[in-house]
Short mmCIF file of C-alpha atoms in Angstrom, two decimals:
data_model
loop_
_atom_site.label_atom_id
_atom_site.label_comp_id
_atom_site.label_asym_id
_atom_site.label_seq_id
_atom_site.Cartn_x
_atom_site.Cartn_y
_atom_site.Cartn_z
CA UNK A 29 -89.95 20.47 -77.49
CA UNK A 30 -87.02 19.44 -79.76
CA UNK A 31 -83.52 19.00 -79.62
CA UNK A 32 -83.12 21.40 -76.72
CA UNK A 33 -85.03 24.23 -78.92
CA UNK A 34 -88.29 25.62 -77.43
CA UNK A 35 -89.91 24.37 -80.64
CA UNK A 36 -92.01 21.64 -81.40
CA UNK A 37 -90.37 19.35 -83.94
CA UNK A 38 -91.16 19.23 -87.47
CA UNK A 39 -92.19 16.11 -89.39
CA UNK A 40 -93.26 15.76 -93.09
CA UNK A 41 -97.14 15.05 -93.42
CA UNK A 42 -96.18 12.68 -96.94
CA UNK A 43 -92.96 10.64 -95.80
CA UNK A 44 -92.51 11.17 -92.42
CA UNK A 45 -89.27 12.56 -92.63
CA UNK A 46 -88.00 14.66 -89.77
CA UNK A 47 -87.01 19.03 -90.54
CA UNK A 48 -84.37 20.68 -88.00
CA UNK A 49 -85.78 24.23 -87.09
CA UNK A 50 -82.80 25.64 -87.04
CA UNK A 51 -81.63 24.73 -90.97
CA UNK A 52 -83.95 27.78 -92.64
CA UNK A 53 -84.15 25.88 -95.78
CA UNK A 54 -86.23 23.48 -93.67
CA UNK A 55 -89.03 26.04 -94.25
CA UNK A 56 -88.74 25.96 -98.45
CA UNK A 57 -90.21 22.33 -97.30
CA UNK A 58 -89.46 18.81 -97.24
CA UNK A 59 -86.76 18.11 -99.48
CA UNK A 60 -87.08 14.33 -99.78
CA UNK A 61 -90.65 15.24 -101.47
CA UNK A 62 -89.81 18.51 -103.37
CA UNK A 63 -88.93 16.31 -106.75
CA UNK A 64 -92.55 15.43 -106.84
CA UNK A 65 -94.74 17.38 -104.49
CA UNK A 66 -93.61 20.55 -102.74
CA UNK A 67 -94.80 19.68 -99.58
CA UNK A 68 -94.54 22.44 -95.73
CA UNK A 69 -93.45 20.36 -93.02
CA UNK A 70 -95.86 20.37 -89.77
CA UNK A 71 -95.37 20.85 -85.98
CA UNK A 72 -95.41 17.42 -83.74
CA UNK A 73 -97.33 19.24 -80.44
CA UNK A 74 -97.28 16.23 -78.46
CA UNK A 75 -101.26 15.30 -78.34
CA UNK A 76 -101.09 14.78 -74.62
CA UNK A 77 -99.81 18.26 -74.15
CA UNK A 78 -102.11 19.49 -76.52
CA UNK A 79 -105.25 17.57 -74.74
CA UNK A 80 -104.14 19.00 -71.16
CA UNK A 81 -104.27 22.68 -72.71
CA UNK A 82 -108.03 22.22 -74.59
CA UNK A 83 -109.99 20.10 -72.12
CA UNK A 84 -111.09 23.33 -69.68
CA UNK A 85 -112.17 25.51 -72.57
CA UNK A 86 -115.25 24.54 -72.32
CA UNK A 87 -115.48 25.57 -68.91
CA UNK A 88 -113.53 28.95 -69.00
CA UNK A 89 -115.30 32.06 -68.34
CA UNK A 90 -115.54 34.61 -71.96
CA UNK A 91 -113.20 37.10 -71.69
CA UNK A 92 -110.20 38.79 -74.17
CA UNK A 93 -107.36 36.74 -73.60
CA UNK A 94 -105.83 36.24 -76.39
CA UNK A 95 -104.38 33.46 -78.50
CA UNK A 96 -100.99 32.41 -75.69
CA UNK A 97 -103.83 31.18 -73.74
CA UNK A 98 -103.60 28.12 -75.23
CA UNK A 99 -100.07 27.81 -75.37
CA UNK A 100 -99.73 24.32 -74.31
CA UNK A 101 -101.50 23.61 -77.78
CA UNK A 102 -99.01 25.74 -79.67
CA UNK A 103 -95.22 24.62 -81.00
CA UNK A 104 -93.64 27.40 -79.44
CA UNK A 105 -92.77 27.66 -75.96
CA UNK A 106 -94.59 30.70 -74.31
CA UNK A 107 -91.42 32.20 -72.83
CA UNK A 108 -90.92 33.47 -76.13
CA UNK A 109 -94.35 34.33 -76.35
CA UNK A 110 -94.75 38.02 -78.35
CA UNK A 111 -98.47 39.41 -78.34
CA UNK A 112 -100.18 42.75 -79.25
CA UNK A 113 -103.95 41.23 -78.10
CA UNK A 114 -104.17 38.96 -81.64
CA UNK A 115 -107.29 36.35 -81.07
CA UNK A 116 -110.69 36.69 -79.47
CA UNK A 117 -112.42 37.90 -82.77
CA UNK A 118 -116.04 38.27 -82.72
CA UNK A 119 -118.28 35.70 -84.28
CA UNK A 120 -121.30 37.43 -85.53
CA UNK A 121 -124.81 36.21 -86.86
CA UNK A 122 -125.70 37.69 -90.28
CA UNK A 123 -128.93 37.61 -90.28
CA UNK A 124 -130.56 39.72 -93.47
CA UNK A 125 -127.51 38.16 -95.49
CA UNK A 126 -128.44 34.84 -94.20
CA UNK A 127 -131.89 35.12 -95.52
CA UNK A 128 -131.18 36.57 -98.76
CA UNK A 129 -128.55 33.58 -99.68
CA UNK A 130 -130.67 31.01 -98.12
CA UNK A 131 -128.49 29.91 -95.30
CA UNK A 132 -130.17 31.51 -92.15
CA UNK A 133 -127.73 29.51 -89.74
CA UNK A 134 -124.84 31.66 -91.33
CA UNK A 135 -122.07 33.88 -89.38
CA UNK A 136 -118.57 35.47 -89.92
CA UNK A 137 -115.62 35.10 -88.02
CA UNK A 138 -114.25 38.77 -87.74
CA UNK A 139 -110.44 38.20 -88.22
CA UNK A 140 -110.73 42.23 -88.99
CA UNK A 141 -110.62 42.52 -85.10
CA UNK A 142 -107.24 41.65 -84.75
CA UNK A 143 -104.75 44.21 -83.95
CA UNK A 144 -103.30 45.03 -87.92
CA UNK A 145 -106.97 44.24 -89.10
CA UNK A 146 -106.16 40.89 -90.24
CA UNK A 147 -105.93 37.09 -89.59
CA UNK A 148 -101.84 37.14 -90.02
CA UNK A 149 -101.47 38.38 -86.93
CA UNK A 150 -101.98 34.78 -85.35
CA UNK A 151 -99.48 33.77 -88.32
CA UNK A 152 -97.62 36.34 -87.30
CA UNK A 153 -97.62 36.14 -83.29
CA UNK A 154 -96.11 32.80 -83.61
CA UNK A 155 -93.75 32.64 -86.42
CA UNK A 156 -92.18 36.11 -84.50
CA UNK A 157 -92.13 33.82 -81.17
CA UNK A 158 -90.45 31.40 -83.28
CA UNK A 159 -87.67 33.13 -84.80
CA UNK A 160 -87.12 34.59 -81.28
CA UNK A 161 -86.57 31.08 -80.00
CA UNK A 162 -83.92 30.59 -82.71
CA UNK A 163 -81.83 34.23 -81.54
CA UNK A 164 -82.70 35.15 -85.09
CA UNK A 165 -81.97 39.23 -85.44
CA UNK A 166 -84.20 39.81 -88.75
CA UNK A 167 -88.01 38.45 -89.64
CA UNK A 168 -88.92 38.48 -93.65
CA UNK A 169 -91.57 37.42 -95.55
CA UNK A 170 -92.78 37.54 -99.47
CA UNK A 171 -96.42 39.75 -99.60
CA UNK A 172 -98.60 42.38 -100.71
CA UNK A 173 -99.75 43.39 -97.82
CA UNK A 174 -101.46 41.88 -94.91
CA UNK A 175 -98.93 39.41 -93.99
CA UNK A 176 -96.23 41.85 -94.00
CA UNK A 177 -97.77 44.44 -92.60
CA UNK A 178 -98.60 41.85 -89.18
CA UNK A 179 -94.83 40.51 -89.76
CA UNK A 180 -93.84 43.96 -89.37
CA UNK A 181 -95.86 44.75 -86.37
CA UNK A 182 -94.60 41.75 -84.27
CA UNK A 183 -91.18 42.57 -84.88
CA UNK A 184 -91.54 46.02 -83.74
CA UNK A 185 -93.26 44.61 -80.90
CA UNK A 186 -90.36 41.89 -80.61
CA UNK A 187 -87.60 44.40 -81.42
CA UNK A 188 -86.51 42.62 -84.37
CA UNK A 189 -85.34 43.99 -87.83
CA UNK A 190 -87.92 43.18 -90.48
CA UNK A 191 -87.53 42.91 -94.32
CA UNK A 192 -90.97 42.46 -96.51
CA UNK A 193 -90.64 42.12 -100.47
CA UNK A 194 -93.88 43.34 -102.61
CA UNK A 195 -94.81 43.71 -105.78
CA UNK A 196 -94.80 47.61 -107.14
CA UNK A 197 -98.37 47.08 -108.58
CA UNK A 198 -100.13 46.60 -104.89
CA UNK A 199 -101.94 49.40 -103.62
CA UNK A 200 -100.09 52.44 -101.70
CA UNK A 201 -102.35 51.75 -98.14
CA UNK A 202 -100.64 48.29 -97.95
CA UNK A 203 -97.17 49.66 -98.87
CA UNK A 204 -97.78 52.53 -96.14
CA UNK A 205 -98.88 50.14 -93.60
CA UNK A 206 -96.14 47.56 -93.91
CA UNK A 207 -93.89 50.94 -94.19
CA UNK A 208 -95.56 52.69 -90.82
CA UNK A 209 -94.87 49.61 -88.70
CA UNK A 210 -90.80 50.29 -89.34
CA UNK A 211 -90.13 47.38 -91.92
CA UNK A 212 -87.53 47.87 -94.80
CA UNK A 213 -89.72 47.66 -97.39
CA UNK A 214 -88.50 46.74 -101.32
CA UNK A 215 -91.11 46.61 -104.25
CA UNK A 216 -90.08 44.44 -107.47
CA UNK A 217 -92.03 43.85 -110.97
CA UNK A 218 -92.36 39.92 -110.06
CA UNK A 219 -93.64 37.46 -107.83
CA UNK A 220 -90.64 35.51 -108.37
CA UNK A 221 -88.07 38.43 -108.10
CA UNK A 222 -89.28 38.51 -104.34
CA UNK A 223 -88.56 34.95 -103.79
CA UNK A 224 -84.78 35.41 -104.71
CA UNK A 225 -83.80 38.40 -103.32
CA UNK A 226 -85.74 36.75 -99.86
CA UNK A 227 -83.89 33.67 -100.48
CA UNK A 228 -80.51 35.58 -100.59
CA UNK A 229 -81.13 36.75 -97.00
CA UNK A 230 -82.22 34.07 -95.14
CA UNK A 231 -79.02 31.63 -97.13
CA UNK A 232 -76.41 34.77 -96.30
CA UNK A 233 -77.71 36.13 -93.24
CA UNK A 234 -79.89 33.94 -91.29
CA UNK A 235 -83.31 35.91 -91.77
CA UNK A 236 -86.13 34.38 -90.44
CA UNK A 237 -88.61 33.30 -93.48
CA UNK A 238 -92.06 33.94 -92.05
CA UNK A 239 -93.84 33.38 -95.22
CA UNK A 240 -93.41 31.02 -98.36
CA UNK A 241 -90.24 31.33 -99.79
CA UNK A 242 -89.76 30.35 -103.08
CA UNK A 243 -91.30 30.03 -106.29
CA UNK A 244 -92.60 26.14 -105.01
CA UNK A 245 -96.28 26.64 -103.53
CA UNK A 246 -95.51 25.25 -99.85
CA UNK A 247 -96.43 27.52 -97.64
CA UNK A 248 -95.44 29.78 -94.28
CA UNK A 249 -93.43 28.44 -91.53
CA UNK A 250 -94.76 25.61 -90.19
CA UNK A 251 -94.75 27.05 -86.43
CA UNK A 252 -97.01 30.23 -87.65
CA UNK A 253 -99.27 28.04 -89.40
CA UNK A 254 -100.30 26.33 -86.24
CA UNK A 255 -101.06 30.18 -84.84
CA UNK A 256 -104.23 29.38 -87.06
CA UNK A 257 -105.17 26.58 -84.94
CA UNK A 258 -107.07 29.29 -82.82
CA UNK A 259 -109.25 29.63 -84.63
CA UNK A 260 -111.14 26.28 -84.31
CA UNK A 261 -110.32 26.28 -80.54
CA UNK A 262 -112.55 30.06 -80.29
CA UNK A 263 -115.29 28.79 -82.62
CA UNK A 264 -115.72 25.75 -80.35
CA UNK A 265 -115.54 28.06 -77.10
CA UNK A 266 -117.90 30.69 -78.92
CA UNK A 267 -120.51 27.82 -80.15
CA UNK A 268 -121.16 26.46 -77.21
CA UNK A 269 -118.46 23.29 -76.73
CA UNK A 270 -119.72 22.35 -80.19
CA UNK A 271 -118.27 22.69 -83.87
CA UNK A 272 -120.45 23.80 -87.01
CA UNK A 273 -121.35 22.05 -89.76
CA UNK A 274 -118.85 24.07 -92.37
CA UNK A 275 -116.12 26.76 -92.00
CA UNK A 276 -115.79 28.49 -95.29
CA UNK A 277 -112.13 30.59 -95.88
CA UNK A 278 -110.43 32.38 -98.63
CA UNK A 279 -107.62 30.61 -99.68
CA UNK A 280 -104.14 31.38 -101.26
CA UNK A 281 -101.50 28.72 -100.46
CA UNK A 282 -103.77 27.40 -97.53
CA UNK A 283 -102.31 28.34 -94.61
CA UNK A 284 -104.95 29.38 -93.07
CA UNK A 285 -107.23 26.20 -93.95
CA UNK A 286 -104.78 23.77 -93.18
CA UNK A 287 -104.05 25.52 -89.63
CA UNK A 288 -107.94 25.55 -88.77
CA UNK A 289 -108.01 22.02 -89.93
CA UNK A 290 -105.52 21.40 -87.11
CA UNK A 291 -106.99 22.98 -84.87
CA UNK A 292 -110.29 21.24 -85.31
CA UNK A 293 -108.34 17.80 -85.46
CA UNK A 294 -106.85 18.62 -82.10
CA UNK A 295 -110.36 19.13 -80.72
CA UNK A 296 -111.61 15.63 -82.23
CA UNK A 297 -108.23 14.38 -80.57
CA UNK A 298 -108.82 15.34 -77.20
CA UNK A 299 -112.53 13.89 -77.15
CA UNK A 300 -114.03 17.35 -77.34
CA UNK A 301 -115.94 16.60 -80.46
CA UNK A 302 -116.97 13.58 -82.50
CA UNK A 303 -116.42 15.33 -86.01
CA UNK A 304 -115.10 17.84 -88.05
CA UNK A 305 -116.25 20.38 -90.32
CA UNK A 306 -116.62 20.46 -93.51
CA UNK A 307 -113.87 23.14 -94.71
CA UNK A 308 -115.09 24.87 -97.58
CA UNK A 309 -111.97 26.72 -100.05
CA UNK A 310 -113.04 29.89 -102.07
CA UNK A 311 -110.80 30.52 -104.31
CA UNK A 312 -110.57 32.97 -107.59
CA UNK A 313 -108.89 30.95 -110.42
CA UNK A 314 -109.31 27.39 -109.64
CA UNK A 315 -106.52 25.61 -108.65
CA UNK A 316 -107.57 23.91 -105.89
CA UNK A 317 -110.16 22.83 -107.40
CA UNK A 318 -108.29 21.60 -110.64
CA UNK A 319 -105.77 19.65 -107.78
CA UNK A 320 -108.30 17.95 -105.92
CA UNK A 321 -109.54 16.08 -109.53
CA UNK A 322 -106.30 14.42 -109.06
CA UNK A 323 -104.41 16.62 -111.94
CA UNK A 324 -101.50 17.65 -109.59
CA UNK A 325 -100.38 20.71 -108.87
CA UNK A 326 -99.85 22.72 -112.10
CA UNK A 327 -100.58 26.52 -112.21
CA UNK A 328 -103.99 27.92 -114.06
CA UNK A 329 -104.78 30.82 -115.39
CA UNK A 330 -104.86 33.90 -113.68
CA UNK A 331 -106.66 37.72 -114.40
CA UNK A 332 -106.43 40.94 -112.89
CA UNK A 333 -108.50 41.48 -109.96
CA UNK A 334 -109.36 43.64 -106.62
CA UNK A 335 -108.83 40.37 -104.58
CA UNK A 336 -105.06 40.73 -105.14
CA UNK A 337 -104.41 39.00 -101.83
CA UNK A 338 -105.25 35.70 -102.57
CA UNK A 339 -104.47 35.54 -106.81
CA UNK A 340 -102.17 33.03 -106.67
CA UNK A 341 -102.24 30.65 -109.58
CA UNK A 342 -100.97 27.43 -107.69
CA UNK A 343 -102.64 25.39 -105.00
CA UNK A 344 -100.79 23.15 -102.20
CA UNK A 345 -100.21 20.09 -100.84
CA UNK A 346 -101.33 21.48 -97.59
CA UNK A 347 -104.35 22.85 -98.85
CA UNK A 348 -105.40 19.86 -100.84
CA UNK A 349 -104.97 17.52 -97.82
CA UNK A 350 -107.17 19.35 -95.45
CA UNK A 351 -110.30 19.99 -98.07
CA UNK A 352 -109.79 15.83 -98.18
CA UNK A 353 -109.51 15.17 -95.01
CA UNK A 354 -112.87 17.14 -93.92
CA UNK A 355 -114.80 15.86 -96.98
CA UNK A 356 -114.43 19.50 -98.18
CA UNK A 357 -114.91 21.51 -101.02
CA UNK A 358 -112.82 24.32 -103.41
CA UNK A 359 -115.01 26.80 -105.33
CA UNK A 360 -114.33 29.18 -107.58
CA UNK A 361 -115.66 32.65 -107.51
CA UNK A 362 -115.99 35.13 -110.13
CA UNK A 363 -115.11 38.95 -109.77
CA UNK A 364 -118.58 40.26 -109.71
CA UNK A 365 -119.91 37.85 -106.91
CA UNK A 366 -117.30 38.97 -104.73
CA UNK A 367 -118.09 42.25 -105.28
CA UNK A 368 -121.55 41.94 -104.50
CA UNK A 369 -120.77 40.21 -102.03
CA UNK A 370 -118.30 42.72 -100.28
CA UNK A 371 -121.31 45.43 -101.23
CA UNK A 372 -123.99 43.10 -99.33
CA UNK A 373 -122.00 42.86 -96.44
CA UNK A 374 -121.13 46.00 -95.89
CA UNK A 375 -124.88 47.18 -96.07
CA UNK A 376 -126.81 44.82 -94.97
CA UNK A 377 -125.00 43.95 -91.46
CA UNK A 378 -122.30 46.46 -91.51
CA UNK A 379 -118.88 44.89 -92.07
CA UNK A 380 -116.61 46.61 -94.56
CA UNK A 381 -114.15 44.14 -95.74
CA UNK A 382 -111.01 43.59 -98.42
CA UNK A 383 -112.15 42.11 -101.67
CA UNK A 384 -110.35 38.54 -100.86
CA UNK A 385 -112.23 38.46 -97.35
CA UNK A 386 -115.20 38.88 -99.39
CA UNK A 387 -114.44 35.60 -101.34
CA UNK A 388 -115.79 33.19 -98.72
CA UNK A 389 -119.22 34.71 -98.19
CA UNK A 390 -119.79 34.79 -102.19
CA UNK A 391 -119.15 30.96 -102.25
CA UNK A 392 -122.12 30.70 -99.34
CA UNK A 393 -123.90 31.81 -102.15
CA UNK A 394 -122.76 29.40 -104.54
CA UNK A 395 -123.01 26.23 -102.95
CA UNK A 396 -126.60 27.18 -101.17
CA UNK A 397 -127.29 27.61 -105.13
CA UNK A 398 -125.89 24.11 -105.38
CA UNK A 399 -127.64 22.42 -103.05
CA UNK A 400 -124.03 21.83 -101.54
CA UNK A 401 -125.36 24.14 -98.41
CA UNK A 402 -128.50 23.29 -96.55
CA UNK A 403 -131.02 25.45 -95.17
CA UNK A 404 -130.57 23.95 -92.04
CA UNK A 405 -126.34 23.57 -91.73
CA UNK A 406 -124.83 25.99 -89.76
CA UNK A 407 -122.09 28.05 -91.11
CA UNK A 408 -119.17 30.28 -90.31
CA UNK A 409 -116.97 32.15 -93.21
CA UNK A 410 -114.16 33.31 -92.19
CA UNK A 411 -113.45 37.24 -92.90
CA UNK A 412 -109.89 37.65 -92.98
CA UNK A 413 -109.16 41.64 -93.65
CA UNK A 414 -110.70 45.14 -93.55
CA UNK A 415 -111.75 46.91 -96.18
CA UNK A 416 -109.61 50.02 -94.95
CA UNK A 417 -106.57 47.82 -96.21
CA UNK A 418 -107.86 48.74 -99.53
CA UNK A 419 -110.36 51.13 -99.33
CA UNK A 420 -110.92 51.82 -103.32
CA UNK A 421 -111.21 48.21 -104.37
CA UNK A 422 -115.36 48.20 -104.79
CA UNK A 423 -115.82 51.94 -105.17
CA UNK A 424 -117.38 50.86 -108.94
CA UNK A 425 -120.41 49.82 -106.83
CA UNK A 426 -120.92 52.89 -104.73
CA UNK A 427 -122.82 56.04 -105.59
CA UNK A 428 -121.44 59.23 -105.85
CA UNK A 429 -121.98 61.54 -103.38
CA UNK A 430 -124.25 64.20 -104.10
CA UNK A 431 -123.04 68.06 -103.59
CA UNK A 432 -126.36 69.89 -102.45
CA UNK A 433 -126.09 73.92 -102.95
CA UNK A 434 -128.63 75.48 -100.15
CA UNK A 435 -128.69 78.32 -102.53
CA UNK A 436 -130.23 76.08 -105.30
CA UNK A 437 -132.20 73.73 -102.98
CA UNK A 438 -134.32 74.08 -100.09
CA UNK A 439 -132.85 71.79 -97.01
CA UNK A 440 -136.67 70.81 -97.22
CA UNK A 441 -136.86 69.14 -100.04
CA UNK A 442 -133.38 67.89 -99.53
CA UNK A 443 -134.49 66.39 -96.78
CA UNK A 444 -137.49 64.50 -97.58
CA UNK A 445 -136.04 63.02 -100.82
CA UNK A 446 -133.82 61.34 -98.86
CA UNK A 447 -136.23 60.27 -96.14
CA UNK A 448 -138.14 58.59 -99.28
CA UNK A 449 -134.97 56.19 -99.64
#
């Protein structure tokens, strides 16, 4: 670990220069690359350590134990560990969906399974650890909703104070949420009005900054990021000792992707694999996409929509890096595939997720269209949230539900209409 801390130390991907964990502006990112690119620092695991904690998986029995179980792979020392049962999601065949996109080797990752219904709780497990092995008091974050609602959990769990700025416009389930878990909650008009007042409290009073925090597109703190790591490490348990051939996520600032990409280098690193997979990006507006044509990092346009989570109009460094370094892919998806999409899903194998979860499974759909996808690859999207976070977002594509008078009707013919369906 570093310097005496029970945390890994940090090291710029670009330049190599070297963070201290316990300067918080470390976590607004490398400052010797912020004039050109913003760029998140990452966590130096040494690869030995990491090896030693990877090689058995193969070899462990199945079981809920949850993501500290690999703790010698993860930049935080386990004495600080701080669980609630995060990891061990269910990876499920879909197979009507499958069929119907073309893709018959295609299954989800059910991050809904996690104890706030979401993938930030591995974020979240971590980057709580981490400001734990720092004697930090108070955990905040920047979100609108499933990040602070997981930031607020762990620090109930951890008995820390937590602070989460939001936006007024997200719905009221994620305020109430982030609001049941005990977290001083404060909505403001802006994206960037969250950023300052979360910059105030980490420069005057030492807050923790679990997510990105500023207006620069960097990223959450390094040491949470690598809580995504798990991911690849249960997807190579679950398949067998193998990898697929793509992984397909929703992406914001990339967090996610570039922690998954970790993880799956780590694997390659210890000899567990001989490859990678492709990581696949859906995304709503296009900026990863526009970055990885070489035209920087400049925002695009955005538009209202029901995948709120993940409408941000910048891409990252981070997230750029790992689509290149897996020979991956961004795409694009429009507001009516994910729709359908989240609508297919939910009733043709039964999972009921939010509209950005839905994101990844509409770009299956894409790319199989594109030839990008073969019949034959096999495929995992990842399905980050539940549809309970925001229960209203694809009611446009749901029927009403009939009121049936038994004074008016007989229950006969009620019946056998709708055993004609």
């Amino acid at each position: 670990m570093s310097g005496g801390l029970d945390l890994a130390p940090l090291r710029c991907p670009r330049c190599g220069h070297t963070g201290d964990p316990r300067d918080l502006t470390t976590y607004q990112g490398c400052p010797g690359c912020a004039p050109d690119v913003p760029v998140n620092y990452v966590c130096d695991v040494p690869p030995g350590r990491v090896a030693a904690a990877l090689r058995p998986a193969a070899d462990r029995p199945r079981g809920h134990r949850g993501l500290w179980r690999w703790a010698g792979a993860l930049p935080v020392d386990a004495v600080h560990a701080v669980s609630l049962g995060e990891g061990d999601t269910p990876l499920l065949p879909l197979p009507r969906l499958g069929a119907r996109f073309g893709a018959p080797r295609l299954a989800v990752k059910n991050e809904s399974a996690n104890p706030t219904w979401s993938h930030k709780d591995r974020l979240c497990a971590l980057a709580v650890a981490a400001a734990r092995a720092l004697g930090a008091t108070t955990v905040t974050a920047a979100s609108t909703g499933n990040h602070g609602a997981s930031l607020a959990a762990y620090a109930a769990r951890a008995g820390l104070h937590c602070v989460i700025f939001t936006l007024a416009s997200v719905p009221a389930t994620m305020k109430t949420l982030m609001l049941s878990y005990g977290a001083d909650v404060v909505a403001v008009p802006t994206s960037e009005h969250r950023y300052v007042l979360m910059a105030e409290g980490v420069r005057r009073h030492g807050w923790y900054p679990a997510s990105n925090g500023s207006g620069r597109p960097v990223g959450s703190t390094p040491y949470g990021i690598d809580g995504y790591k798990t991911i690849a490490y249960e997807l190579f348990e679950q398949l067998g000792g193998r990898v697929p051939d793509a992984v397909v996520l929703p992406v914001t600032y990339g967090d996610c992707l570039s922690g998954v990409h970790r993880g799956f280098a780590d694997l390659r690193a210890a000899g567990l694999v001989d490859r990678v997979p492709r990581l696949v990006a859906a995304e709503l507006f296009g900026a990863l996409a526009q970055a990885l044509t070489g035209r920087g990092l400049p925002p695009v346009p955005t538009r209202e929509t029901v995948a709120f989570s993940i409408s941000t109009p910048r891409a990252t460094h981070q997230a750029v890096e790992a689509i290149r370094a897996t020979g991956g892919i961004a795409v694009p998806v429009t507001e009516e595939e994910l729709l359908e999409a989240g609508y297919l899903l939910a009733t043709n194998e039964g999972l009921f997720v939010e509209a950005s979860s839905a994101v990844g499974v509409a770009a299956v759909g894409t790319l199989v269209r594109a030839g990008r996808i073969r019949p034959d690859d096999e495929v995992v999207c990842v399905l980050t949230s539940s549809g309970l976070k925001d229960p209203d977002a694809g009611r446009a594509l749901l029927p009403d539900v009939p009121v049936i008078d038994l004074d008016q009707a007989a229950p006969a013919e009620v019946v056998a209409q709708l055993d004609q369906r």
